[in-house]
XYZ file of C-alpha atoms in Angstrom:
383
model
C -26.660 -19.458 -15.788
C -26.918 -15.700 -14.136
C -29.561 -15.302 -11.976
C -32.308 -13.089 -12.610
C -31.435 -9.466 -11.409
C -35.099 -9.360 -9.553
C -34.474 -12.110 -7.643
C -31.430 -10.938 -6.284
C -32.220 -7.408 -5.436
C -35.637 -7.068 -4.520
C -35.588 -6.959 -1.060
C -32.576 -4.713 -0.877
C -33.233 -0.422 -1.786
C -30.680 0.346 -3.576
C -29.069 -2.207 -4.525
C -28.301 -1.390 -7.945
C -26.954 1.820 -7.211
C -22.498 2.134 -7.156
C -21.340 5.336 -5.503
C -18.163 6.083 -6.755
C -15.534 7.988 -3.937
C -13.006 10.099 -5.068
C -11.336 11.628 -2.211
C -9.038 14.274 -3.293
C -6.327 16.626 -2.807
C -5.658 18.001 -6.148
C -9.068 17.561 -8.300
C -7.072 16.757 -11.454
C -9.602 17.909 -14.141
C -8.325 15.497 -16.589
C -8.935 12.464 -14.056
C -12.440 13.545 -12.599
C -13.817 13.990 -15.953
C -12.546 10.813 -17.002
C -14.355 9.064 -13.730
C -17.352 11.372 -14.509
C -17.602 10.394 -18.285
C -17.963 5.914 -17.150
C -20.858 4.442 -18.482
C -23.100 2.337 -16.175
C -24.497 -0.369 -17.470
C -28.392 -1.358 -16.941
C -29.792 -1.666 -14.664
C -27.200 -0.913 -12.173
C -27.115 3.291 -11.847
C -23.754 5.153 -10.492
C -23.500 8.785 -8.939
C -19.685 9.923 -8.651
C -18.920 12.400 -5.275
C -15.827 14.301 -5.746
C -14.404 15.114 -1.820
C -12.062 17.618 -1.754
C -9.612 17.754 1.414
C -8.237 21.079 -0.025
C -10.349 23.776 0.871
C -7.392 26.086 -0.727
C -7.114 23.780 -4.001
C -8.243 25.999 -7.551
C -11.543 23.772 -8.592
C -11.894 23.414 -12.007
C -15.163 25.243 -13.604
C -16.007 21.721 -15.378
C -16.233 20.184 -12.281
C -18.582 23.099 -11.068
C -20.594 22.770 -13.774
C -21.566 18.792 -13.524
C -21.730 19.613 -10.141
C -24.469 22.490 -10.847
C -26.179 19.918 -13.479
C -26.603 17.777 -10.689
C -24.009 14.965 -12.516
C -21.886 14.676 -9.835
C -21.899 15.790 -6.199
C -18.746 18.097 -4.575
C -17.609 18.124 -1.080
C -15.353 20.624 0.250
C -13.470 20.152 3.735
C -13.231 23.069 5.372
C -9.462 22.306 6.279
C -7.079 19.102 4.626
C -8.381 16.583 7.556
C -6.143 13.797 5.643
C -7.029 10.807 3.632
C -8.487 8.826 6.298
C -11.278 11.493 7.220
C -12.115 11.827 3.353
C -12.551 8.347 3.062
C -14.901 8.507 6.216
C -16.985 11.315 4.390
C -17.583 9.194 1.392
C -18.634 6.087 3.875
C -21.206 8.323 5.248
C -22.112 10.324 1.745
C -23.689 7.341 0.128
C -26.453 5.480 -0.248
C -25.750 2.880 -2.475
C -25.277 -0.456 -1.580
C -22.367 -0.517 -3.430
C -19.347 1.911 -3.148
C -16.384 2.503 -4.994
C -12.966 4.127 -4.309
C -11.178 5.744 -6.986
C -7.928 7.615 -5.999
C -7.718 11.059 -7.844
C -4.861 10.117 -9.967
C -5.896 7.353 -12.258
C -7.518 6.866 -15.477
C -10.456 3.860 -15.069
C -10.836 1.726 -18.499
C -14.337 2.705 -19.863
C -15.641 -0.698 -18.840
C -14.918 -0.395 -15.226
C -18.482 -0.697 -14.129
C -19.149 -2.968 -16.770
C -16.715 -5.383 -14.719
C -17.628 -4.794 -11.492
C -21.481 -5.193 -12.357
C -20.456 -8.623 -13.537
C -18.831 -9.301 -10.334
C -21.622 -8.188 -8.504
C -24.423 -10.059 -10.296
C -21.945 -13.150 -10.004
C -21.128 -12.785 -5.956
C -23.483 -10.529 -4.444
C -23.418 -10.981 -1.199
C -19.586 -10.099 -1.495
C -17.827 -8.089 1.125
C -16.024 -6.256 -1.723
C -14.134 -6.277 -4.596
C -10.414 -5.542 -5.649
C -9.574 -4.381 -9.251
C -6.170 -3.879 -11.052
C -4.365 -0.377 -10.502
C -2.054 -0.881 -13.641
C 1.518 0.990 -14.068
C 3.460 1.861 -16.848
C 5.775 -0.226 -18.248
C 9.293 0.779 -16.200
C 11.382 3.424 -17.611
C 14.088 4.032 -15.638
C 16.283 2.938 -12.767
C 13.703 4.401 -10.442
C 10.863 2.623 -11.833
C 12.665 -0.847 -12.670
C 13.524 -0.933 -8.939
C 9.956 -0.169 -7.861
C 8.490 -2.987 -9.448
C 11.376 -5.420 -8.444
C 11.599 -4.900 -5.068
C 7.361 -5.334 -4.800
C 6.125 -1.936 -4.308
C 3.581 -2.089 -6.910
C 2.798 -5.873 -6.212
C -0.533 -5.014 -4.123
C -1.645 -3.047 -7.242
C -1.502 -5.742 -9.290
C -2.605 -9.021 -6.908
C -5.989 -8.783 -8.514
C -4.582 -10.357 -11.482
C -3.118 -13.602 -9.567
C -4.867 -13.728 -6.233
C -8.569 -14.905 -6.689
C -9.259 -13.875 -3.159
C -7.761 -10.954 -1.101
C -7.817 -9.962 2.485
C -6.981 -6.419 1.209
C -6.393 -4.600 -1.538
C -5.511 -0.687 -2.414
C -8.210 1.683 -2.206
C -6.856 3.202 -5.374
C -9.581 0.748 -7.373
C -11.553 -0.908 -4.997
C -15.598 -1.355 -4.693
C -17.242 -2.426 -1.161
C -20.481 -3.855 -0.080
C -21.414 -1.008 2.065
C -24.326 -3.088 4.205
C -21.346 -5.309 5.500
C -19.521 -2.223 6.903
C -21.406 -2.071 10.273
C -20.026 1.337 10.896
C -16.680 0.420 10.509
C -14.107 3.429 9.737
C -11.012 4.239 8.356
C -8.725 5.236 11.457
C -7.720 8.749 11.050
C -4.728 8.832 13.537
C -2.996 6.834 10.848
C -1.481 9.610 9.459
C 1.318 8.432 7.184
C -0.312 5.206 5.201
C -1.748 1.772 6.004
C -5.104 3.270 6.803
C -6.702 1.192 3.852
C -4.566 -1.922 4.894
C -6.060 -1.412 8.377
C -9.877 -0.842 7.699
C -9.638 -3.508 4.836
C -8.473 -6.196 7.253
C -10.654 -5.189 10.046
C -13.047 -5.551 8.082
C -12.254 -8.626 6.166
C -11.425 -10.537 9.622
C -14.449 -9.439 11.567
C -16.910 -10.648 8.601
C -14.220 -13.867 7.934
C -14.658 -13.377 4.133
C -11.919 -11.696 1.885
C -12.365 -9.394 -1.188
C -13.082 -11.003 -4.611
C -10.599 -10.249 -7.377
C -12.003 -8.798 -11.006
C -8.622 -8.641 -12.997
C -11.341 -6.722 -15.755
C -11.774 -3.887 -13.300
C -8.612 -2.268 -14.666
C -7.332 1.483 -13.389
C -3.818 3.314 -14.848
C -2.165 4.742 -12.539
C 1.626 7.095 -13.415
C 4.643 6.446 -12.077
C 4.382 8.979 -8.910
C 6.733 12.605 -9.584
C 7.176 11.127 -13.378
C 9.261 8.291 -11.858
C 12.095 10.331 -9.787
C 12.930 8.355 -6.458
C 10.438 8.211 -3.891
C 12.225 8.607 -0.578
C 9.698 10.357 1.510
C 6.541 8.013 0.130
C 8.543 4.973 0.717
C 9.791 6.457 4.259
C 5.832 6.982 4.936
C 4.823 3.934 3.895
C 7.388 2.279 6.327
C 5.888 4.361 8.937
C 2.880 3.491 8.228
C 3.430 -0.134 8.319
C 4.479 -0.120 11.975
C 1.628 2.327 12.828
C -0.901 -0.830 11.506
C 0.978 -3.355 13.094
C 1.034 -2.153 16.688
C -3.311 -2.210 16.440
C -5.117 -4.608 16.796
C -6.353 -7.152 14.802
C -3.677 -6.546 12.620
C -1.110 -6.733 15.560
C -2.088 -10.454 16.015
C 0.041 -11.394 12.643
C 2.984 -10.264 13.820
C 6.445 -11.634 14.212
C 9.748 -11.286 15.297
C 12.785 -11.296 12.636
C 16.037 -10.904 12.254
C 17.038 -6.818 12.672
C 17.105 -5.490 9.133
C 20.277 -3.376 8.056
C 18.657 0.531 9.369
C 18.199 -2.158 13.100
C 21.189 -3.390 12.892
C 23.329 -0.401 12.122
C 21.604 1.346 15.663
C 22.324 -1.601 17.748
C 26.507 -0.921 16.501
C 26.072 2.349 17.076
C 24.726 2.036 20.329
C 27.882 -0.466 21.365
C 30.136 2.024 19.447
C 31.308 3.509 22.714
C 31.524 0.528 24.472
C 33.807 -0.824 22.037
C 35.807 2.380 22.132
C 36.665 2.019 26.028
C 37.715 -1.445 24.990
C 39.593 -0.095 21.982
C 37.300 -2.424 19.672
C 35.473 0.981 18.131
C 37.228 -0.396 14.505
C 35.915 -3.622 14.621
C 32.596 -2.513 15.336
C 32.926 0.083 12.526
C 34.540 -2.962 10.089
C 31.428 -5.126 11.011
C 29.188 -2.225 9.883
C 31.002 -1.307 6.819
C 29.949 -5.093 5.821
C 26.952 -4.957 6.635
C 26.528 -1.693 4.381
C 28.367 -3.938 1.920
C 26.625 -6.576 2.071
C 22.656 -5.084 1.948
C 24.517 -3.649 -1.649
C 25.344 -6.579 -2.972
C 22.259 -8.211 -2.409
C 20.479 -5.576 -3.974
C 22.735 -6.035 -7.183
C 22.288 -9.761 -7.078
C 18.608 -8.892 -6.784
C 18.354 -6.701 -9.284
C 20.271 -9.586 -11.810
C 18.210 -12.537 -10.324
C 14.549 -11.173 -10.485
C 15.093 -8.150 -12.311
C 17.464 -9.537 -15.118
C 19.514 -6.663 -15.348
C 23.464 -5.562 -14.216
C 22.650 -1.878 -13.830
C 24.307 -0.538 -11.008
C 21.798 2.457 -11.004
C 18.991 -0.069 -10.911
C 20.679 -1.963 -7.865
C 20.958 1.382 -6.401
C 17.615 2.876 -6.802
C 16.133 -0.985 -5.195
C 18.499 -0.802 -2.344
C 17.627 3.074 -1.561
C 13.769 1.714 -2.106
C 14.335 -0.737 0.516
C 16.678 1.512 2.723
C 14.153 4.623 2.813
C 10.907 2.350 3.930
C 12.888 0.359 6.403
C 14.606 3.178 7.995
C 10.399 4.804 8.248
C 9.713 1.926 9.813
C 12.533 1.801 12.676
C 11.781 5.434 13.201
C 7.828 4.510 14.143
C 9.498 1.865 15.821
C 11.279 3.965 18.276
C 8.572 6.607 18.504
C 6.392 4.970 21.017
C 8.307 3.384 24.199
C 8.659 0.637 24.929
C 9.533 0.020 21.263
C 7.725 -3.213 20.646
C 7.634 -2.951 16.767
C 11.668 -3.022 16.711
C 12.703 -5.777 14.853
C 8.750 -7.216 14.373
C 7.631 -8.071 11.037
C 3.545 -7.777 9.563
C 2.598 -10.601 7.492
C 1.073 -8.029 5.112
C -0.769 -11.698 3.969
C -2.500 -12.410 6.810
C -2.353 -15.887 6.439
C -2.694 -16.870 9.893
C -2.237 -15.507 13.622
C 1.095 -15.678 15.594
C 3.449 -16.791 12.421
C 6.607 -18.408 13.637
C 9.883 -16.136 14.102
C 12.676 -15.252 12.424
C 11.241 -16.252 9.065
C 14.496 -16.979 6.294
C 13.984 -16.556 2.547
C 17.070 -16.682 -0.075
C 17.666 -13.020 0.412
C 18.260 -13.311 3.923
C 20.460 -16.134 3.792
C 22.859 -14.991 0.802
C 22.731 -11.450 2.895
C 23.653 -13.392 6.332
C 26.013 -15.454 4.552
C 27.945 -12.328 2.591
C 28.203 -10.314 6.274
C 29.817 -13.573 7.210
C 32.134 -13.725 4.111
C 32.849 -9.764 4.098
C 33.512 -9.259 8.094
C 35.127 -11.944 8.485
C 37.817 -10.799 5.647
C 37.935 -7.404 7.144
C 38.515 -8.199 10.657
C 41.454 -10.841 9.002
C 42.601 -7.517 6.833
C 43.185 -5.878 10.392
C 45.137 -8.393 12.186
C 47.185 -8.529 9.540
C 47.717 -4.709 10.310
């Protein structure tokens, strides 16, 4: 039985009030009217703040007019400060115990708050909560390699994960008493500014974010599903921004070099080899190693993705290419490069995880280098 709504929010002011964030670059009539238009449902109350970090953006005249009507609030950056500092201003735009982050490009279900209220009334002492940022069923090579190869996973954990250490800020509410003036770091430029508040926040309180698979977002396929080489390159830089800081730095671990790694170790041996007049078996080694990230792509794509679509084998080995090769770029950024060839347990399942972790990808790629070299450097003594 629920406990009476009194008894659990007496004590605290404002405690029944749910800001809702949307930080925003393009104020997307169609999606801030949508967020505008939720019902709250008694006796929590909700007040939506639109922050704009596009002081040159054209602002809709609906949103000016809820604004004027006093339905929503508007803040305007004077310059794009990035997603990090517009998060910050809805932190410190609030006061509501509760706090919700919408990006500007989804469409909430009408019962959105409806959910979240029941999470609250059932956990309120929470840290947080993490809803469902739902995608469109796949309809191309693009987008069938996207979900295969995990990109949208995080998205979507709410539905399977009961407990989360982090979660996208595209739907995601937060107990704003349990921040303790904790920030979103705005030197992280490229992504992983979410991941890296999230878990600073979820380790330092040692409590994770409560799932509500009802607290259900749609979000498009980004550019109408065309390939996403410079999010997924971000997003790899990103990754190895948050993993050099610390907490998060603390689940790292050293792996085997991934193919981007390993191709710049050859090429760095490349003249060696040359003096030694080995430069073609170097170059045969990294033809198979070319080969054999392909392949595993394609066996990939026919294992978990049940399909024999070259394009879609393509698209996931592209995916996987682009954010790796963001990644060893970060790597190599700062000297000495400690990230190169380090892993994040994105999980954060416990501190110091053990090296050179091997999952059936990894060994049927290790195992088809083996194969494919070996058969080219046999091709060439037979030269």
């Amino acid at each position: 039985m629920q406990p009476e709504v009194s008894a659990i929010f007496a004590a605290v002011p404002d405690a029944l009030l749910i800001d809702i964030a949307v930080p925003s670059f393009r104020l997307d009539e169609r999606v801030l009217l949508a967020i505008a238009a939720l019902e709250t449902p008694s006796p929590f109350r909700s007040r939506v703040c639109v922050i704009s970090d596009n002081p040159d953006v054209d602002i809709p005249e609906s949103i000016f007019r809820l604004r004027d009507a006093d339905t929503i609030d508007l803040i305007i950056h004077p310059r794009n400060l990035g997603i990090g500092a517009a998060r910050n201003t809805a932190l410190e735009s609030g006061n509501g115990k509760w706090l919700l982050f919408l990006d500007d490009d989804i469409i909430p279900e009408k019962d959105l708050l409806f959910a979240y209220a029941a999470a609250i009334m059932q956990h309120p002492d929470a840290i947080g909560f993490a809803g469902v940022t739902d995608f469109p069923e796949s309809f191309n090579a693009v987008t069938r390699a996207l979900e295969i190869n995990g990109t949208t996973g995080h998205f979507l954990a709410a539905l399977h994960q009961p407990l989360q250490r982090w979660a996208p800020t595209a739907n995601l509410l937060l107990n704003r008493e349990k921040l303790q003036n904790r920030q979103f770091d705005t030197a992280l430029r490229w992504s992983g500014e979410d991941m890296d508040f999230l878990v600073r926040n979820s380790l330092a309180l040692q409590e994770k974010y409560h799932s509500v698979p009802g607290a259900i977002v749609h979000h498009p396929w980004w550019n109408n599903g065309q390939l996403q080489t410079g999010r997924l390159f971000r997003y790899g830089r990103g990754a190895c921004q948050v993993a050099r800081k610390n907490p998060l730095n603390r689940y790292t671990y050293l792996d085997f070099t991934n193919t981007p790694e390993t191709l710049l170790l050859l090429l760095l041996v490349l003249p060696v080899a040359a003096m030694n007049d080995s430069a073609l078996l170097v170059m045969l080694f990294m033809g198979a190693v070319l080969m054999a990230e392909l392949l595993v792509n394609y066996i990939k794509a026919i294992i978990v993705g049940k399909t024999f679509s070259p394009q879609v084998a393509l698209s996931l080995w592209w995916t996987k290419f682009s954010w790796e090769c963001g990644y060893l770029l970060e790597s190599l950024a700062v000297f000495p490069p400690r990230q190169f060839a380090r892993r994040l347990d994105m999980g954060f399942r416990k501190e110091n995880p053990s090296p050179f972790r091997l999952n059936r990808w990894k060994i049927i790629k290790l195992v088809l280098i083996v194969l494919l070299s070996s058969f080219a450097f046999w091709r060439f003594k037979m030269l």
